[in-house]
């Protein structure tokens, strides 16, 4: 049976139930097998102890009385073994962090807070927030925007984890040079709360701010199991800008001194020199290898330094995978030809590509590596699909782009 089928009032009912007595001096022969995740990884725990620590399971078993058996089976299909392992460690030790494992990453801690809240495990949410604060101190980073959005989608309004992350995000918006890009990556409902928080966020002096909290740098790129935002395409961004001009200002506007400089720093495409016939859009033989490579170089530059939707798409594929740091120690055992956008950019700058086909081979190697290592449906798999779809669409317009540049040079 799945706990997801239980009524949402289970936690409230648990408050009325009499708190069970528990002592390790007594026998506890009945076990609960908890099948965790879609692969149903089994974890075992004494039923009496589980009910003693979890308000949810106390109510669950009170409402599902069965004949005494040695073993009960329940399921947590939406939880990962890593997150439940952290939960079970807390149940037995009262600790989220262990000396052997260190501080868990932000994505695991957010999942841990959610599970602690859902199961009504006293003290787990508070301990999780303490671990998140320690994670920030050690990494000098706050959770990336996709994780912030995940919290807003999965946690109750006004919850302790929301308030903590809201204060961190407000501080980041006050202090970081990347605040404009950070704001663009947040949906309107999160940005609205953030602006309200910023209005009450007081910083007396830069010196006091530095002494009151850890250094805040750009949000970290999450590990390879991060959930990504629903990114806008370049066309969607342009349409949004047009709609804003016709329908008035948005509900919340975040102004920064960086925005003007960022727009001015992007090199515009050359203006078309002359019109070409429609045949030039189709017949690639009209264009030289150098013209095609120029297009590839321009596309690559826009991917690495272009507008916000590119920034979010290329994030985990920008730099080489670091197996230890990224939490994928067996990556190089499965992926025999690693590839990333920074490596491709270096090869392009060194003129190592003999043709546009060579460039595309390396680009598609990035996607193939992702599909090789990750399972279909995993967040990283979906992120690769999004980037590949956008890349293939942009690359398909190569002939049109060259023709607009006035290209008539033959092979």
XYZ file of C-alpha atoms in Angstrom:
411
model
C 0.000 0.000 0.000
C 1.248 3.508 -0.791
C 1.272 6.225 1.841
C 0.445 8.713 -0.929
C -3.141 7.384 -0.883
C -3.681 8.557 2.679
C -5.850 11.562 3.430
C -4.126 14.875 3.967
C -5.579 15.095 7.473
C -3.450 12.264 8.811
C -0.984 14.579 10.522
C -3.781 16.487 12.244
C -5.363 13.279 13.489
C -2.036 12.190 14.893
C -1.968 15.187 17.200
C -5.094 13.867 18.899
C -3.811 10.328 19.240
C -2.188 9.311 22.469
C 1.598 9.374 22.212
C 2.754 5.738 22.366
C 5.181 4.697 25.019
C 8.441 3.277 23.810
C 11.426 1.674 25.458
C 14.317 -0.320 24.026
C 14.119 -2.448 27.179
C 11.011 -4.115 25.747
C 10.818 -6.529 22.819
C 9.746 -5.066 19.474
C 9.300 -8.086 17.205
C 7.147 -6.511 14.493
C 8.983 -4.871 11.601
C 7.964 -2.491 8.831
C 9.604 -2.905 5.433
C 9.639 0.465 3.694
C 10.055 0.202 -0.080
C 11.764 3.411 -1.156
C 11.820 4.960 -4.624
C 10.561 3.619 -7.947
C 12.965 0.654 -7.635
C 11.501 -0.151 -4.179
C 14.762 -0.314 -2.258
C 13.864 -2.050 1.042
C 14.579 -0.508 4.449
C 13.582 -2.247 7.687
C 12.622 -0.656 10.997
C 10.708 -1.713 14.133
C 7.045 -0.806 13.852
C 6.786 0.464 17.443
C 9.821 2.692 17.018
C 8.600 4.069 13.683
C 5.213 4.947 15.160
C 6.913 6.520 18.183
C 8.998 8.839 15.981
C 6.558 9.516 13.119
C 3.127 11.074 13.647
C 2.143 10.030 10.150
C 2.867 6.334 10.670
C 1.303 6.387 14.122
C -1.969 7.451 12.509
C -1.434 5.254 9.460
C -1.189 2.015 11.429
C -3.940 3.070 13.836
C -6.297 3.448 10.872
C -5.092 0.270 9.158
C -5.375 -2.290 11.923
C -4.496 -5.780 10.741
C -3.784 -9.041 12.462
C -0.413 -9.057 14.128
C 2.215 -10.185 11.671
C 5.946 -10.207 11.813
C 6.191 -7.787 8.921
C 4.274 -4.920 7.369
C 5.070 -3.383 3.985
C 4.578 0.274 3.058
C 5.911 2.330 0.168
C 7.601 5.698 -0.334
C 7.752 5.821 -4.147
C 8.542 9.535 -4.382
C 11.555 9.425 -2.048
C 15.115 8.422 -2.940
C 17.091 5.856 -0.915
C 19.627 8.589 -0.109
C 16.990 10.835 1.436
C 15.306 8.036 3.360
C 18.714 6.859 4.561
C 19.298 10.327 6.033
C 15.853 10.129 7.634
C 16.525 6.736 9.183
C 19.894 7.944 10.460
C 18.102 10.809 12.212
C 15.487 8.473 13.694
C 18.171 6.402 15.399
C 20.838 9.011 16.164
C 19.067 12.367 16.210
C 21.642 13.657 13.687
C 21.395 14.709 10.052
C 25.134 14.989 9.504
C 27.580 12.197 10.268
C 31.333 12.424 10.683
C 31.846 9.826 7.957
C 29.632 11.326 5.271
C 29.889 15.051 6.001
C 27.203 17.568 5.028
C 24.696 16.321 2.428
C 24.160 18.477 -0.709
C 21.350 21.003 -0.885
C 19.087 18.867 -3.081
C 19.184 16.018 -0.558
C 18.569 18.369 2.365
C 15.548 19.902 0.654
C 14.138 16.419 0.032
C 14.882 15.530 3.665
C 12.963 18.561 4.954
C 9.995 17.638 2.778
C 9.958 14.043 4.018
C 10.346 15.103 7.655
C 7.399 17.473 7.262
C 5.299 14.860 5.480
C 5.929 12.091 8.019
C 5.649 14.364 11.034
C 9.051 13.438 12.443
C 9.645 15.727 15.395
C 12.859 17.734 15.148
C 13.923 16.580 11.681
C 12.946 19.783 9.866
C 14.832 21.934 12.372
C 17.937 19.750 12.172
C 17.755 19.864 8.386
C 17.785 23.667 8.403
C 20.826 23.580 10.672
C 22.547 21.293 8.160
C 21.634 23.653 5.309
C 23.177 26.543 7.211
C 26.342 24.505 7.699
C 26.349 23.578 4.001
C 26.232 27.271 3.133
C 29.055 28.045 5.537
C 31.273 25.359 4.028
C 30.500 26.000 0.357
C 29.952 29.773 0.577
C 27.058 29.260 -1.825
C 23.286 29.279 -1.667
C 21.048 26.793 -3.516
C 20.739 27.422 -7.246
C 17.569 28.918 -8.698
C 16.026 25.576 -9.802
C 16.228 24.311 -6.213
C 14.627 27.512 -4.925
C 11.762 27.023 -7.367
C 11.442 23.391 -6.265
C 11.042 24.520 -2.649
C 8.309 26.975 -3.634
C 6.445 24.244 -5.510
C 6.732 21.536 -2.842
C 6.580 23.254 0.562
C 3.745 25.082 2.355
C 3.532 28.858 2.227
C 5.244 30.392 5.231
C 7.188 27.209 6.053
C 10.523 27.477 7.820
C 12.551 26.302 4.819
C 10.902 28.905 2.591
C 11.676 31.667 5.039
C 15.316 30.600 5.335
C 15.892 30.423 1.585
C 13.974 33.644 1.036
C 16.334 35.474 3.383
C 19.365 33.969 1.623
C 18.040 34.896 -1.811
C 17.288 38.455 -0.653
C 20.827 38.775 0.681
C 22.223 37.432 -2.581
C 20.197 39.949 -4.584
C 21.611 42.734 -2.428
C 25.258 41.706 -2.658
C 25.881 39.845 -5.913
C 26.944 41.273 -9.260
C 24.912 38.493 -10.917
C 21.615 39.597 -9.428
C 20.057 40.400 -12.811
C 20.609 36.920 -14.220
C 19.485 35.412 -10.913
C 16.231 37.386 -11.044
C 15.564 36.286 -14.624
C 15.783 32.630 -13.576
C 12.982 32.939 -10.995
C 9.259 32.662 -11.821
C 7.011 35.603 -11.007
C 5.529 34.188 -7.795
C 8.969 33.584 -6.276
C 10.279 36.930 -7.473
C 7.304 38.719 -5.924
C 8.007 37.237 -2.489
C 11.694 37.992 -2.927
C 11.089 41.660 -3.666
C 8.918 41.952 -0.569
C 11.643 40.299 1.508
C 14.268 42.643 0.086
C 12.251 45.671 1.106
C 12.572 44.612 4.756
C 16.107 43.284 4.491
C 18.318 45.805 6.253
C 22.061 46.085 5.705
C 23.605 48.804 7.872
C 27.058 48.905 6.254
C 29.078 46.598 3.991
C 31.434 45.859 6.894
C 28.569 44.830 9.159
C 27.057 42.681 6.436
C 30.351 40.875 5.893
C 30.734 40.139 9.591
C 27.125 39.008 10.029
C 27.001 36.286 7.396
C 29.216 34.091 5.219
C 30.467 35.261 1.858
C 27.811 34.805 -0.810
C 28.948 33.871 -4.286
C 26.979 32.894 -7.347
C 24.465 30.084 -6.755
C 26.176 26.783 -7.264
C 25.367 24.625 -10.249
C 23.528 21.760 -8.630
C 24.826 18.232 -8.850
C 23.793 16.248 -11.845
C 20.397 15.309 -10.408
C 19.150 18.895 -10.276
C 15.656 19.786 -11.440
C 15.694 22.388 -14.179
C 13.342 25.269 -14.804
C 10.898 25.325 -17.670
C 13.145 27.466 -19.840
C 11.880 29.930 -22.388
C 13.034 29.813 -25.957
C 14.521 32.884 -27.613
C 11.247 33.382 -29.493
C 9.238 33.173 -26.251
C 11.511 35.786 -24.676
C 10.983 38.155 -27.600
C 7.209 37.631 -27.483
C 7.199 38.327 -23.745
C 9.051 41.598 -24.313
C 6.533 42.623 -26.995
C 3.610 41.823 -24.708
C 5.137 43.898 -21.912
C 5.379 46.903 -24.216
C 1.680 46.631 -25.120
C 0.180 45.533 -21.816
C 2.038 47.770 -19.385
C 4.716 47.083 -16.791
C 4.900 43.739 -14.971
C 3.703 43.411 -11.409
C 7.265 43.336 -10.059
C 10.282 44.969 -11.641
C 13.791 44.369 -10.346
C 16.177 47.105 -11.463
C 19.929 46.734 -11.173
C 22.939 48.707 -12.270
C 24.222 45.597 -14.034
C 21.413 45.239 -16.563
C 22.448 48.062 -18.853
C 26.061 46.978 -18.886
C 25.158 43.380 -19.686
C 23.035 44.360 -22.655
C 25.731 46.607 -24.003
C 28.444 44.003 -23.597
C 26.891 41.514 -25.992
C 28.264 41.829 -29.498
C 25.379 42.180 -31.986
C 25.230 40.123 -35.149
C 26.441 41.929 -38.295
C 23.720 43.646 -40.264
C 22.617 41.903 -43.464
C 24.510 43.236 -46.441
C 22.089 42.211 -49.148
C 19.026 40.096 -49.767
C 19.442 36.608 -51.155
C 17.038 34.388 -53.002
C 15.206 31.645 -51.100
C 17.422 29.054 -52.806
C 20.351 30.276 -50.736
C 18.568 29.097 -47.606
C 18.509 25.517 -48.846
C 21.595 24.948 -50.961
C 24.460 24.612 -48.491
C 26.938 24.120 -51.324
C 26.835 27.872 -51.906
C 28.721 28.441 -48.685
C 32.332 27.853 -47.767
C 33.676 25.859 -44.845
C 34.966 29.057 -43.259
C 31.497 30.619 -43.411
C 29.923 27.555 -41.793
C 32.531 27.513 -39.052
C 31.959 31.214 -38.476
C 28.287 30.432 -37.880
C 29.237 27.582 -35.510
C 31.567 29.873 -33.569
C 28.869 32.540 -33.279
C 26.281 29.999 -32.125
C 28.707 28.633 -29.546
C 29.451 32.137 -28.257
C 25.758 32.870 -27.854
C 25.284 29.590 -25.985
C 28.044 30.424 -23.512
C 27.408 34.137 -23.025
C 23.979 34.792 -24.465
C 20.615 35.628 -22.870
C 19.189 34.075 -19.731
C 17.429 31.141 -21.390
C 20.795 29.964 -22.817
C 22.444 30.393 -19.409
C 19.952 28.044 -17.777
C 20.048 25.495 -20.595
C 23.835 25.081 -20.798
C 24.539 25.240 -17.051
C 25.500 21.601 -16.312
C 27.123 21.122 -19.717
C 29.369 24.171 -19.677
C 32.417 22.634 -17.949
C 33.997 19.156 -17.810
C 32.402 16.677 -15.422
C 34.369 16.308 -12.182
C 33.383 12.819 -10.981
C 34.218 13.382 -7.295
C 32.852 16.929 -6.993
C 29.718 16.195 -9.031
C 28.891 13.040 -7.078
C 29.288 10.694 -10.065
C 32.442 8.685 -9.190
C 31.829 6.068 -11.912
C 31.207 8.607 -14.689
C 34.453 7.959 -16.564
C 33.867 4.211 -16.341
C 30.705 4.588 -18.422
C 31.564 7.616 -20.572
C 34.609 6.958 -22.733
C 34.737 10.306 -24.558
C 33.853 13.173 -22.188
C 32.864 16.436 -23.818
C 31.636 19.860 -22.674
C 31.010 23.301 -24.122
C 34.157 24.884 -22.711
C 36.281 22.192 -24.349
C 34.485 22.758 -27.655
C 35.075 26.500 -27.343
C 38.797 25.909 -26.782
C 38.979 23.659 -29.840
C 37.126 26.256 -31.889
C 39.511 29.014 -30.768
C 42.493 26.820 -31.726
C 40.947 26.177 -35.167
C 40.881 22.432 -34.591
C 37.589 21.912 -36.421
C 38.038 21.187 -40.098
C 34.322 21.471 -40.854
C 30.961 22.225 -39.302
C 30.331 18.458 -39.220
C 33.261 18.035 -36.814
C 31.792 20.700 -34.563
C 28.374 19.019 -34.559
C 29.940 15.635 -33.713
C 31.391 17.097 -30.517
C 28.156 18.885 -29.640
C 26.129 15.704 -30.010
C 28.760 13.837 -27.991
C 27.708 15.935 -24.985
C 24.123 14.756 -25.328
C 25.082 11.137 -26.008
C 27.266 11.061 -22.898
C 24.354 12.294 -20.825
C 21.993 9.675 -22.261
C 24.633 6.989 -21.664
C 25.145 7.774 -17.987
C 21.671 8.832 -16.867
C 18.381 6.960 -17.079
C 15.608 8.182 -19.329
C 13.389 10.550 -17.377
C 16.104 11.619 -14.914
C 16.409 15.411 -14.505
C 19.802 15.431 -16.241
C 18.408 13.391 -19.145
C 15.577 15.913 -19.521
C 18.042 18.816 -19.305
C 20.088 17.308 -22.153
C 16.949 16.845 -24.242
C 16.045 20.510 -23.778
C 19.488 21.739 -24.748
C 19.740 19.391 -27.739
C 16.325 20.424 -29.037
C 17.258 24.106 -28.861
C 20.705 23.541 -30.361
C 19.403 21.475 -33.282
C 16.783 24.107 -34.024
C 19.327 26.936 -34.056
C 21.841 24.924 -36.073
C 19.202 24.134 -38.715
C 19.121 27.866 -39.564
C 22.789 27.988 -40.564
C 22.161 28.562 -44.282
C 19.643 31.286 -43.547
C 22.083 33.023 -41.203
C 24.961 32.907 -43.691
C 22.774 34.216 -46.489
C 21.721 37.154 -44.339
C 25.372 37.932 -43.823
C 25.669 38.301 -47.562
C 27.517 35.022 -48.096
C 27.955 34.069 -51.777
C 31.319 32.406 -51.485
C 31.434 28.940 -53.079
C 33.144 25.836 -51.827
